[in-house]
XYZ file of C-alpha atoms in Angstrom:
753
model
C -182.841 118.337 -13.236
C -184.026 116.020 -15.293
C -182.000 112.826 -14.891
C -178.831 112.069 -16.408
C -179.172 109.680 -20.145
C -178.344 105.983 -19.577
C -178.583 106.172 -15.947
C -182.219 104.275 -15.825
C -181.280 101.900 -18.152
C -177.881 100.461 -15.963
C -179.268 98.106 -13.515
C -177.902 98.419 -9.804
C -176.765 95.148 -8.872
C -177.661 93.180 -5.331
C -175.709 91.825 -3.178
C -176.697 88.623 -3.835
C -176.223 88.901 -7.809
C -172.818 89.787 -6.743
C -172.327 87.021 -4.772
C -173.531 84.836 -7.291
C -171.566 85.937 -10.310
C -168.518 85.705 -7.377
C -169.158 82.197 -6.930
C -169.900 81.816 -10.460
C -166.790 82.659 -11.118
C -164.710 80.642 -8.072
C -166.229 77.980 -9.733
C -165.288 78.374 -13.759
C -161.900 78.679 -12.325
C -162.004 75.447 -10.387
C -163.381 73.350 -12.952
C -160.499 74.965 -15.177
C -157.782 74.635 -12.457
C -158.990 71.142 -12.047
C -159.147 70.546 -15.694
C -154.727 72.224 -16.092
C -154.489 69.697 -13.090
C -155.736 66.724 -14.915
C -154.433 67.606 -17.805
C -150.807 67.570 -16.383
C -151.178 65.105 -14.446
C -152.270 62.534 -17.955
C -149.253 64.850 -19.636
C -146.587 63.780 -16.484
C -148.148 60.497 -16.884
C -147.108 59.993 -20.490
C -144.030 61.368 -19.515
C -143.178 58.606 -17.338
C -144.459 56.301 -19.703
C -142.794 57.705 -22.722
C -139.566 57.374 -20.433
C -140.266 54.214 -18.601
C -140.525 52.378 -22.321
C -137.655 54.018 -24.276
C -135.899 52.718 -20.434
C -136.804 49.381 -21.768
C -135.843 49.710 -24.688
C -132.528 51.066 -24.060
C -132.186 47.998 -21.253
C -133.146 45.834 -24.123
C -130.322 46.671 -26.779
C -127.627 47.012 -24.230
C -128.657 43.186 -22.946
C -128.733 42.925 -26.732
C -125.351 43.795 -27.084
C -124.217 42.566 -24.123
C -124.877 39.361 -25.303
C -123.610 39.795 -28.747
C -120.056 41.125 -27.065
C -120.257 37.874 -25.385
C -120.635 35.734 -27.540
C -118.102 36.537 -30.002
C -115.763 37.383 -26.762
C -116.688 34.204 -26.187
C -115.539 32.772 -30.236
C -112.179 35.116 -30.100
C -111.030 33.727 -26.572
C -111.631 30.148 -27.277
C -109.731 30.824 -30.060
C -106.551 32.440 -29.060
C -107.031 30.248 -25.827
C -106.641 27.243 -28.752
C -103.629 28.666 -30.138
C -102.153 29.561 -27.056
C -102.307 25.451 -25.837
C -100.484 24.541 -29.232
C -98.364 26.826 -28.866
C -97.503 25.775 -25.462
C -97.280 21.753 -26.799
C -95.152 22.644 -29.355
C -92.275 24.716 -26.777
C -92.590 22.425 -23.895
C -91.942 19.644 -26.305
C -89.282 21.503 -27.893
C -88.135 22.428 -24.403
C -88.029 18.455 -23.911
C -86.438 17.407 -27.347
C -83.372 19.335 -26.506
C -82.985 18.230 -22.946
C -82.901 14.665 -24.110
C -80.370 15.899 -26.510
C -78.177 17.732 -24.077
C -78.646 14.744 -21.933
C -77.589 12.866 -25.266
C -74.370 14.772 -25.611
C -71.081 12.241 -25.606
C -69.196 15.490 -26.290
C -66.849 15.584 -22.708
C -68.462 19.278 -22.120
C -70.685 19.749 -18.498
C -74.121 19.973 -18.423
C -74.082 24.042 -16.655
C -77.966 23.003 -14.792
C -75.949 20.375 -12.303
C -73.531 21.926 -9.765
C -71.092 18.600 -9.428
C -70.471 18.632 -13.304
C -69.237 22.509 -14.101
C -67.697 22.831 -10.997
C -65.690 20.082 -11.533
C -65.026 21.355 -14.931
C -64.495 24.733 -13.339
C -61.669 23.417 -11.160
C -60.077 21.375 -13.081
C -59.720 23.898 -15.801
C -58.468 26.589 -13.113
C -56.094 24.189 -12.136
C -54.966 23.033 -15.331
C -51.476 25.427 -15.746
C -50.599 23.151 -18.959
C -53.170 23.982 -20.983
C -52.235 28.009 -20.614
C -51.397 28.681 -24.385
C -53.335 30.891 -26.587
C -54.387 28.392 -29.070
C -55.976 26.120 -25.923
C -57.122 29.062 -24.352
C -59.270 30.052 -27.353
C -60.704 26.680 -28.230
C -61.419 25.737 -24.442
C -62.994 29.773 -24.515
C -65.340 28.919 -27.451
C -66.643 26.422 -24.842
C -66.871 27.816 -21.982
C -69.326 30.508 -24.477
C -71.390 28.151 -25.417
C -72.401 27.045 -21.727
C -73.054 30.707 -21.305
C -75.297 30.818 -23.839
C -76.778 27.527 -22.776
C -77.613 29.002 -19.645
C -79.098 32.398 -21.005
C -81.506 30.445 -23.199
C -82.692 28.092 -20.370
C -82.871 31.354 -18.342
C -85.045 33.253 -20.787
C -86.666 30.655 -23.006
C -87.733 28.447 -19.481
C -91.343 29.795 -17.630
C -90.369 30.455 -14.233
C -92.982 27.938 -13.563
C -91.692 25.145 -15.559
C -88.070 25.836 -14.427
C -87.923 22.382 -13.324
C -84.661 20.281 -12.754
C -84.345 17.092 -11.527
C -80.645 17.480 -10.131
C -82.167 20.234 -7.850
C -84.663 18.246 -6.025
C -84.137 20.126 -2.910
C -84.619 23.635 -3.780
C -88.560 22.660 -4.706
C -89.377 22.400 -0.986
C -88.126 25.573 0.054
C -90.127 28.831 0.211
C -88.392 30.494 -2.596
C -86.930 27.361 -4.316
C -87.041 28.568 -7.271
C -85.663 31.858 -7.027
C -82.610 30.223 -5.793
C -82.259 27.959 -8.680
C -82.841 31.027 -10.780
C -79.977 32.605 -8.589
C -77.860 29.616 -8.846
C -77.456 29.676 -12.633
C -77.173 33.186 -12.599
C -73.684 32.628 -10.193
C -72.421 29.801 -12.872
C -73.050 31.909 -15.877
C -70.679 34.571 -13.524
C -68.436 31.877 -12.856
C -67.617 31.086 -16.449
C -67.306 34.187 -17.789
C -64.301 34.840 -14.792
C -62.784 31.769 -16.375
C -62.855 32.863 -19.456
C -61.490 36.081 -18.286
C -58.391 34.000 -16.010
C -57.681 31.672 -19.362
C -56.980 34.734 -21.305
C -54.772 36.624 -18.626
C -53.116 33.637 -17.465
C -52.315 33.196 -21.617
C -50.801 36.526 -21.913
C -48.744 36.368 -19.100
C -47.510 33.017 -21.094
C -46.765 35.217 -23.943
C -44.990 38.119 -21.874
C -42.505 35.629 -20.819
C -41.865 34.535 -24.450
C -41.587 38.544 -25.452
C -38.152 37.526 -26.453
C -38.610 34.019 -28.561
C -41.457 35.613 -29.955
C -39.731 39.403 -30.923
C -40.242 41.007 -35.056
C -37.129 40.379 -36.054
C -37.544 43.644 -37.871
C -38.376 45.994 -34.587
C -36.993 43.739 -31.880
C -40.237 43.969 -30.188
C -42.861 41.789 -29.205
C -45.790 41.722 -31.653
C -48.706 38.696 -31.134
C -52.048 38.667 -32.624
C -54.024 35.757 -32.428
C -58.249 35.533 -33.065
C -60.928 33.519 -33.638
C -64.637 34.302 -34.162
C -65.360 35.685 -30.669
C -62.144 37.165 -29.067
C -59.052 38.395 -30.614
C -55.287 39.264 -28.035
C -53.025 41.723 -29.342
C -49.449 42.254 -27.669
C -46.830 44.909 -27.936
C -44.313 44.532 -25.780
C -41.092 47.045 -25.653
C -38.195 44.833 -26.382
C -35.663 47.748 -27.664
C -36.706 50.315 -25.895
C -36.621 52.655 -28.259
C -37.242 56.033 -28.225
C -38.227 56.994 -31.145
C -41.141 54.802 -31.710
C -44.325 56.921 -30.760
C -47.168 55.307 -32.296
C -47.929 51.236 -33.004
C -50.790 49.975 -35.058
C -52.129 46.400 -35.012
C -53.457 47.117 -38.937
C -55.568 43.500 -39.472
C -57.868 45.408 -36.037
C -57.254 49.103 -37.170
C -56.293 49.822 -33.707
C -53.698 52.389 -32.888
C -52.476 53.708 -30.057
C -49.125 56.299 -29.368
C -46.677 55.597 -27.279
C -45.452 58.371 -24.702
C -41.422 58.830 -24.205
C -41.484 57.655 -20.577
C -43.367 54.327 -21.446
C -40.690 53.481 -24.517
C -37.922 53.656 -21.827
C -39.348 50.785 -19.885
C -39.987 47.721 -19.619
C -43.922 47.423 -20.557
C -46.514 45.938 -22.933
C -49.578 47.131 -24.195
C -52.704 44.521 -24.388
C -55.241 44.999 -26.489
C -58.024 42.183 -25.711
C -61.007 42.363 -28.167
C -64.097 40.541 -27.269
C -67.800 40.323 -29.288
C -69.362 39.444 -25.612
C -69.859 42.187 -22.509
C -69.947 40.576 -19.668
C -69.934 43.973 -17.323
C -73.161 45.879 -18.320
C -75.055 42.757 -16.549
C -73.207 43.274 -13.284
C -74.326 46.862 -13.529
C -77.780 48.205 -11.221
C -78.445 50.894 -14.099
C -78.779 47.813 -16.805
C -82.347 46.878 -15.662
C -85.424 48.783 -14.759
C -85.973 49.544 -11.920
C -89.539 50.590 -10.418
C -90.711 52.743 -7.957
C -91.848 51.151 -4.188
C -95.189 52.366 -3.539
C -96.579 52.667 -0.589
C -98.456 50.010 0.587
C -101.985 51.038 2.363
C -102.550 49.509 5.921
C -104.683 46.384 5.638
C -106.884 47.519 8.801
C -108.067 50.974 6.778
C -108.514 49.204 3.655
C -110.804 46.890 5.496
C -112.709 49.399 7.028
C -113.077 51.643 3.612
C -113.977 48.408 1.381
C -117.201 47.768 4.485
C -117.781 51.305 4.504
C -118.403 51.431 0.717
C -120.119 47.982 0.796
C -122.473 49.388 3.292
C -122.792 52.812 1.339
C -123.701 50.659 -1.995
C -126.545 48.266 -0.150
C -128.430 51.935 0.854
C -128.201 53.131 -2.199
C -129.474 49.992 -3.751
C -132.436 49.798 -0.808
C -133.447 54.236 -1.860
C -133.348 53.076 -5.496
C -135.354 49.954 -4.737
C -137.640 52.019 -2.694
C -138.152 54.686 -4.845
C -138.909 52.675 -7.844
C -141.613 50.875 -6.144
C -143.006 53.735 -4.899
C -143.210 55.451 -8.477
C -144.703 51.660 -9.796
C -147.255 51.939 -7.390
C -148.532 55.549 -7.920
C -147.663 54.406 -12.120
C -150.287 51.808 -11.583
C -152.665 53.379 -8.695
C -152.826 56.216 -11.352
C -153.238 54.395 -14.510
C -155.925 51.729 -12.833
C -158.020 54.727 -11.964
C -157.939 56.210 -15.186
C -158.943 53.360 -16.659
C -162.033 53.377 -14.333
C -163.328 56.621 -14.991
C -163.161 55.658 -18.999
C -163.597 52.421 -19.056
C -160.847 51.939 -21.499
C -158.725 48.932 -21.570
C -154.839 48.889 -20.656
C -152.317 50.138 -23.597
C -150.472 47.929 -25.718
C -147.408 50.030 -24.536
C -147.724 49.426 -20.864
C -148.031 45.935 -21.837
C -145.030 46.061 -23.292
C -143.167 47.502 -21.276
C -143.819 45.020 -18.779
C -143.018 42.433 -20.883
C -139.073 44.434 -21.382
C -138.796 44.712 -17.859
C -139.909 41.279 -16.647
C -136.152 40.774 -18.605
C -133.480 39.941 -16.661
C -130.008 41.656 -17.265
C -127.705 40.035 -19.164
C -124.380 38.735 -17.147
C -121.176 41.415 -18.560
C -118.201 39.378 -20.395
C -115.497 39.514 -17.923
C -112.035 40.656 -19.923
C -109.651 38.493 -20.319
C -106.351 39.007 -18.218
C -103.712 39.795 -20.142
C -99.809 38.225 -19.279
C -98.469 41.400 -18.004
C -102.116 43.098 -16.542
C -103.587 41.444 -14.534
C -106.604 44.229 -14.258
C -107.423 46.244 -16.312
C -107.800 49.533 -13.900
C -104.169 48.957 -12.510
C -101.708 51.401 -14.442
C -98.475 50.808 -15.939
C -95.553 51.185 -13.330
C -93.370 54.412 -12.973
C -89.394 53.798 -12.751
C -86.844 55.050 -10.789
C -84.837 57.958 -12.111
C -81.337 57.865 -12.891
C -78.959 59.021 -9.495
C -75.233 58.721 -10.226
C -72.681 61.374 -11.126
C -73.071 63.282 -14.623
C -69.837 61.155 -15.804
C -71.533 57.207 -15.337
C -73.582 55.941 -18.074
C -77.064 55.284 -17.492
C -77.708 51.659 -19.246
C -80.996 52.263 -19.755
C -80.687 55.250 -22.340
C -77.783 53.991 -23.933
C -76.541 50.218 -25.162
C -72.814 48.438 -25.052
C -72.460 48.342 -29.029
C -69.449 45.773 -30.959
C -68.493 43.832 -27.413
C -66.011 45.542 -25.245
C -61.957 46.104 -25.970
C -59.149 46.080 -22.496
C -56.499 48.156 -23.084
C -53.506 47.134 -20.700
C -50.772 48.873 -19.539
C -48.479 45.573 -18.329
C -44.963 44.876 -16.493
C -43.077 43.110 -18.901
C -41.463 39.349 -16.630
C -38.024 38.941 -16.236
C -37.166 37.705 -19.982
C -35.170 34.585 -20.732
C -31.578 34.567 -20.734
C -28.988 32.128 -23.131
C -25.444 31.930 -20.627
C -23.130 28.886 -22.780
C -25.866 26.289 -23.065
C -28.324 27.207 -20.167
C -31.708 29.016 -20.708
C -31.774 31.417 -17.142
C -35.232 32.246 -16.489
C -36.609 33.882 -13.596
C -39.475 32.313 -12.552
C -42.371 34.936 -11.240
C -45.019 32.890 -8.836
C -47.974 33.679 -8.873
C -47.564 34.178 -12.632
C -50.570 36.613 -13.012
C -50.160 39.731 -14.984
C -48.370 43.096 -13.680
C -50.248 46.235 -14.882
C -48.603 49.337 -14.753
C -50.766 52.165 -13.155
C -49.875 55.001 -15.014
C -53.158 57.970 -14.884
C -52.187 61.401 -17.152
C -51.180 63.771 -15.254
C -54.142 65.763 -16.799
C -56.192 64.114 -13.936
C -53.640 65.316 -11.113
C -56.389 67.609 -9.338
C -53.877 70.031 -8.079
C -52.898 71.003 -11.765
C -56.694 71.861 -12.313
C -57.357 73.260 -8.878
C -57.389 77.425 -8.719
C -57.038 79.584 -5.986
C -54.236 77.521 -4.106
C -52.077 78.183 -1.245
C -47.977 79.671 -2.133
C -46.427 76.036 -1.504
C -49.167 74.401 -3.473
C -48.555 77.043 -6.249
C -44.799 76.006 -6.621
C -45.495 72.070 -6.398
C -48.468 72.527 -9.523
C -45.644 74.483 -11.393
C -43.234 71.952 -10.865
C -45.838 69.676 -11.796
C -46.898 70.955 -14.829
C -43.531 71.269 -15.972
C -43.277 67.319 -15.962
C -46.922 66.830 -16.894
C -45.858 65.925 -20.478
C -44.339 63.005 -18.905
C -47.643 61.027 -18.834
C -49.599 62.381 -21.259
C -52.661 60.835 -22.176
C -53.022 58.098 -24.648
C -54.026 59.018 -27.625
C -56.028 55.609 -29.440
C -57.309 55.083 -32.903
C -59.897 52.613 -33.576
C -61.889 50.950 -36.200
C -65.113 50.200 -35.131
C -66.786 46.857 -35.482
C -67.912 46.141 -38.977
C -70.875 43.344 -37.006
C -72.670 46.587 -36.140
C -74.370 49.235 -37.172
C -73.350 53.342 -35.201
C -76.060 55.641 -36.421
C -73.739 58.680 -34.786
C -70.806 59.435 -33.128
C -69.936 57.007 -30.446
C -69.595 57.673 -27.056
C -66.357 55.589 -25.096
C -67.022 54.819 -21.318
C -64.463 52.581 -18.714
C -65.541 50.084 -16.649
C -65.564 51.210 -12.749
C -64.628 47.686 -11.648
C -65.270 48.499 -7.733
C -68.132 50.468 -8.503
C -69.650 48.211 -10.857
C -70.795 51.035 -14.225
C -69.304 52.740 -17.174
C -67.656 55.687 -16.259
C -67.128 58.839 -19.429
C -64.560 60.953 -17.481
C -61.177 60.599 -18.457
C -61.641 60.898 -22.008
C -60.753 64.325 -24.181
C -60.970 64.837 -28.270
C -63.087 63.022 -29.520
C -63.023 62.658 -33.453
C -65.317 60.086 -35.815
C -64.630 59.953 -39.658
C -68.149 58.236 -40.808
C -66.808 57.288 -44.040
C -63.797 55.602 -43.130
C -65.665 54.473 -39.593
C -62.163 55.653 -38.112
C -63.056 56.510 -34.211
C -60.044 58.077 -32.177
C -59.861 59.828 -28.769
C -57.210 60.337 -25.616
C -57.591 58.242 -22.664
C -56.502 59.409 -18.936
C -56.725 55.528 -17.992
C -55.804 52.357 -19.136
C -58.143 49.153 -18.190
C -61.805 47.712 -19.638
C -63.716 50.121 -22.242
C -66.526 49.925 -24.654
C -68.645 51.699 -27.190
C -71.982 53.156 -26.444
C -74.843 54.543 -28.813
C -78.004 55.797 -27.426
C -80.226 53.077 -26.868
C -83.462 54.870 -28.796
C -81.460 57.401 -31.459
C -84.308 55.567 -33.999
C -87.399 56.290 -31.825
C -90.009 57.446 -32.522
C -91.133 55.831 -35.202
C -92.577 57.987 -38.275
C -94.906 55.209 -39.640
C -95.048 51.334 -39.877
C -97.000 48.683 -41.895
C -97.754 45.101 -41.822
C -98.593 44.059 -45.688
C -99.870 39.996 -46.264
C -97.738 38.166 -49.192
C -99.744 35.206 -48.830
C -101.316 33.104 -45.940
C -98.822 32.894 -43.366
C -96.614 35.209 -44.496
C -95.945 38.785 -44.033
C -93.619 41.781 -44.315
C -93.477 44.091 -41.472
C -92.036 47.534 -42.806
C -91.058 50.001 -39.724
C -89.801 53.508 -40.753
C -87.617 54.610 -37.997
C -85.949 58.095 -36.675
C -82.449 56.794 -38.873
C -83.067 53.854 -40.889
C -85.822 51.930 -42.544
C -85.866 48.354 -41.874
C -88.012 45.413 -43.262
C -88.804 42.458 -41.778
C -89.894 39.313 -43.638
C -92.181 36.533 -41.533
C -92.699 33.136 -42.256
C -94.585 31.152 -40.077
C -93.043 30.800 -36.848
C -89.678 32.540 -38.639
C -88.554 35.554 -38.995
C -85.751 37.874 -40.899
C -84.348 41.257 -41.893
C -84.157 41.981 -45.695
C -83.688 45.320 -45.725
C -81.425 47.795 -45.717
C -79.992 47.161 -48.806
C -76.841 50.025 -48.476
C -75.652 48.939 -45.085
C -73.039 46.161 -45.064
C -72.787 46.338 -41.191
C -76.077 44.156 -41.940
C -75.053 42.037 -44.166
C -73.950 38.959 -41.873
C -77.221 39.330 -40.539
C -79.321 40.036 -43.850
C -82.070 36.793 -44.889
C -81.091 34.304 -41.407
C -83.903 33.076 -40.700
C -84.112 33.305 -36.532
C -87.177 32.639 -33.984
C -88.523 36.502 -32.986
C -86.593 36.480 -29.616
C -83.265 35.633 -31.748
C -83.982 38.137 -34.197
C -84.613 40.915 -31.835
C -81.327 40.490 -29.578
C -79.179 40.290 -33.039
C -80.614 43.254 -34.262
C -79.878 44.716 -30.810
C -76.309 43.520 -30.306
C -75.921 45.342 -34.384
C -77.206 48.525 -33.360
C -80.784 48.481 -34.741
C -83.070 49.010 -31.878
C -86.727 49.191 -32.640
C -87.673 47.030 -29.375
C -89.087 49.791 -26.909
C -87.875 48.854 -23.158
C -90.433 48.728 -20.392
C -89.046 51.927 -19.357
C -88.617 53.574 -22.471
C -91.192 55.649 -22.232
C -89.073 58.051 -19.918
C -86.758 58.593 -22.759
C -89.085 58.844 -25.803
C -91.885 61.101 -26.735
C -94.740 58.359 -27.800
C -98.734 58.545 -27.993
C -100.504 57.760 -24.331
C -102.673 54.456 -25.153
C -103.619 51.770 -22.998
C -101.752 49.074 -22.713
C -104.183 46.420 -22.339
C -106.252 47.577 -25.254
C -102.641 48.201 -27.488
C -102.415 44.773 -26.821
C -105.051 43.008 -27.589
C -105.405 45.527 -31.031
C -101.414 43.280 -31.604
C -103.277 39.989 -30.974
C -106.332 40.674 -33.476
C -103.982 42.414 -36.086
C -102.088 38.560 -36.021
C -104.873 37.035 -36.346
C -105.871 38.456 -39.638
C -102.610 39.397 -40.576
C -102.457 36.997 -43.699
C -105.104 38.439 -45.575
C -105.165 42.742 -44.165
C -102.992 44.911 -44.268
C -102.149 47.210 -41.482
C -100.407 50.902 -41.076
C -99.976 53.552 -38.608
C -101.996 57.426 -38.822
C -101.907 60.633 -38.087
C -105.279 60.059 -35.921
C -103.947 57.934 -33.377
C -101.511 60.539 -32.087
C -104.020 63.587 -32.996
C -106.829 61.667 -30.897
C -106.158 62.307 -27.235
C -107.985 59.583 -25.710
C -105.660 56.827 -24.411
C -108.238 54.229 -24.583
C -108.934 54.773 -28.518
C -106.564 53.239 -30.450
C -106.709 54.428 -34.299
C -105.065 52.608 -37.501
C -105.541 51.856 -41.401
C -106.369 48.401 -42.764
C -107.170 47.331 -46.091
C -108.065 44.147 -47.473
C -104.651 42.870 -49.092
C -104.742 39.419 -51.482
C -102.608 40.392 -54.196
C -98.685 40.597 -53.680
C -98.249 44.135 -53.965
C -98.031 47.728 -52.736
C -102.002 49.097 -52.048
C -103.538 52.494 -53.460
C -104.493 55.302 -51.109
C -108.100 55.008 -51.772
C -107.825 51.007 -50.617
C -107.225 52.071 -47.345
C -110.017 52.313 -44.460
C -109.879 53.840 -40.933
C -110.440 51.620 -38.044
C -110.975 52.364 -34.511
C -110.595 50.429 -31.557
C -111.326 50.604 -27.897
C -111.945 48.334 -24.538
C -115.527 47.407 -26.287
C -116.156 48.154 -29.608
C -113.975 47.585 -32.833
C -115.441 50.173 -36.271
C -114.390 50.924 -39.593
C -114.823 55.053 -40.072
C -116.503 56.698 -42.382
C -114.400 59.348 -42.545
C -110.131 58.740 -44.284
C -107.025 59.970 -43.566
C -106.767 62.903 -45.577
C -110.242 64.320 -44.022
C -109.858 67.430 -42.105
C -111.915 66.572 -39.331
C -112.562 63.860 -37.199
C -115.540 61.632 -36.980
C -116.407 58.466 -35.364
C -118.947 58.028 -37.938
C -119.244 54.091 -39.049
C -118.576 53.722 -42.858
C -121.764 52.589 -45.032
C -123.177 49.570 -44.422
C -121.143 48.924 -41.513
C -121.910 48.437 -38.253
C -119.714 48.347 -35.108
C -118.452 45.233 -33.400
C -117.071 44.198 -30.028
C -113.626 43.328 -31.132
C -111.034 44.249 -34.315
C -111.330 39.700 -35.686
C -115.161 39.911 -35.645
C -115.114 42.684 -37.577
C -112.574 42.532 -40.130
C -114.201 38.801 -40.717
C -117.715 40.083 -40.710
C -116.778 42.621 -44.039
C -114.072 40.216 -45.663
C -114.455 39.163 -48.347
C -115.145 35.098 -48.904
C -111.275 34.407 -50.192
C -109.600 36.868 -46.764
C -112.281 34.674 -44.472
C -110.790 31.309 -45.962
C -106.824 33.071 -45.550
C -107.638 34.036 -41.746
C -109.462 30.536 -41.020
C -106.537 28.977 -42.554
C -103.435 30.903 -40.673
C -101.902 28.499 -38.301
C -100.393 29.171 -34.753
C -96.648 30.184 -34.813
C -97.475 32.729 -37.514
C -99.477 34.111 -34.983
C -97.329 34.358 -32.743
C -94.484 35.155 -34.804
C -96.123 38.727 -35.715
C -97.859 39.022 -32.438
C -94.400 38.364 -30.971
C -93.109 41.154 -33.163
C -95.891 44.069 -32.652
C -95.364 43.301 -29.154
C -91.960 44.311 -29.534
C -92.195 47.262 -31.251
C -95.065 48.704 -29.560
C -95.701 50.535 -33.265
C -99.332 51.526 -31.984
C -97.480 53.666 -29.326
C -94.108 54.301 -30.666
C -95.098 55.606 -34.089
């Protein structure tokens, strides 16, 4: 057969040739793999070098930032400490002068801080029965109230560490001497309060004993009224026993009450004692905030945990050091081999990295401790819930306004009788008020009981027929003119046994806002008060702090119901608006210290000053209290040249460590247009001016053009201020700064607006 075409040209490879080709292929693959390996090693080396360089640059930037923050915060701290030292010197000097002025007083008034003097004064007053007439009691009552105010001022104004009274040296050596001293002063205050009430009762007894001599010539009943700026005593005595008399009104005080038929036929008297002060609420346990007690961990367990954490940290540091050392050796060896193979000099980047690595880390600035917070990590305290009956008033949620009023039913003492030329009087010893026990039949539990037994049903029917004999007493009163009631007031009576205000026993409430008349029916006589929701004006709608000139500004707060303006000048401030509330005319324009203005406004019914536990009753912005306090301090430093205002983004940004507000340089005493305002962001470590505005749709933390972040708000504002604004800030005195800071800290506008 003829051979196939092409088969002659194809040569069959021998075994040796095949092995040779295979070896060549394997060698080629090995070369390629080696090249790939070397390339990967070079890429890995370059990546590590790049990461190392980036890490070194990052560390360098961090060190620069730390050093910059450290310098700025040290400068800010020095400024604040200097202001605080001058303020402390001023306050210490003021307290020394007040103490010396008290020592030099020669008006016969006792020093309430000297137990010997004040105890002698109280005992002599109690033993003195010759000066129980109402004129003497009211005059001495003014002195007693001034002594109480003096003690209050001493306890509030003097720091506990500085409470040093020469006459009480024996308390200093005791472990809890200062606390015992404070309790002694509080007991003295309570004794003075009780003295005032005791003397008013004695004056009441004297007036009741002279009822026939003081009776009204038209009605032949006792109608007596005597008052001063703090106390008003009104007494009506039933001498005529006229059943047609159904009510009586003290027109001078706008107080009216009904007289049940049963009482028109009895020898009784009604006393209405109105006082501008409230000496009862402070004895109630709900008057003060109560912190929840946290279980303290066992000390041994705590020490074990600390030792374990310390051991773990040391092990982690050792592992990290070993890894860094091994990585450094591998890198150095590899770089040395490559340089040896290629004959190249070490790159400049490596030298740069080594130089940066040699730089030591800058020491972190330790944040200053604020007075209320000893540690940044400490969270705000939790507060105890109100756990009383529903009829008991929570004084954390409600405030007594307008003082208190005593509405008492008393037995008329035997009246003097004239027989021939003799006046015969039956003496009552001791001369004390004899109160008449009167409780309206509506409070009889039998009348309100359902499903009673047959015998109880008969008794209930008999009582129902007589229930009109002791009806509830209808009372109508005009609200105190010095207090602003923004809603219908609540009325409560004082339970002297359990020391709290109660709301049971009151019905048929009516309130006329125009005439300011409030009426109700009460089943009880006793001590009563009008109360209002303490947080009715919270949260605020908006706020603004605008400068007038150096060391002068105005704080505007639009609260939930009322809008107020507080003028600030140096160390003093005053209420300047609203203009349409006649109840506030007596305090408008009065220049006071921030503490006194806060007390005055609260007493007048304007509470825009949250308490420590107000967050329990009001929805607020959850912001870290330490950052908030820092912000108020730094706003106060710049308040002579910058205006500040609320921002909607502060509530929409849920991060509690970010505070947002508006600010603008304001050197002219006039409102600013919207385009002048800028947004500022403040955190624990940074403060910056944002590019976005209040009216943007989306939130962004981009810097405003031409600006950079600073470690604190004060340096941010001074860095980007005009020369005139910086001069104003530098000229701001420490008293103005403290006044603004106190008001901002008291209103907490960044969390309650």
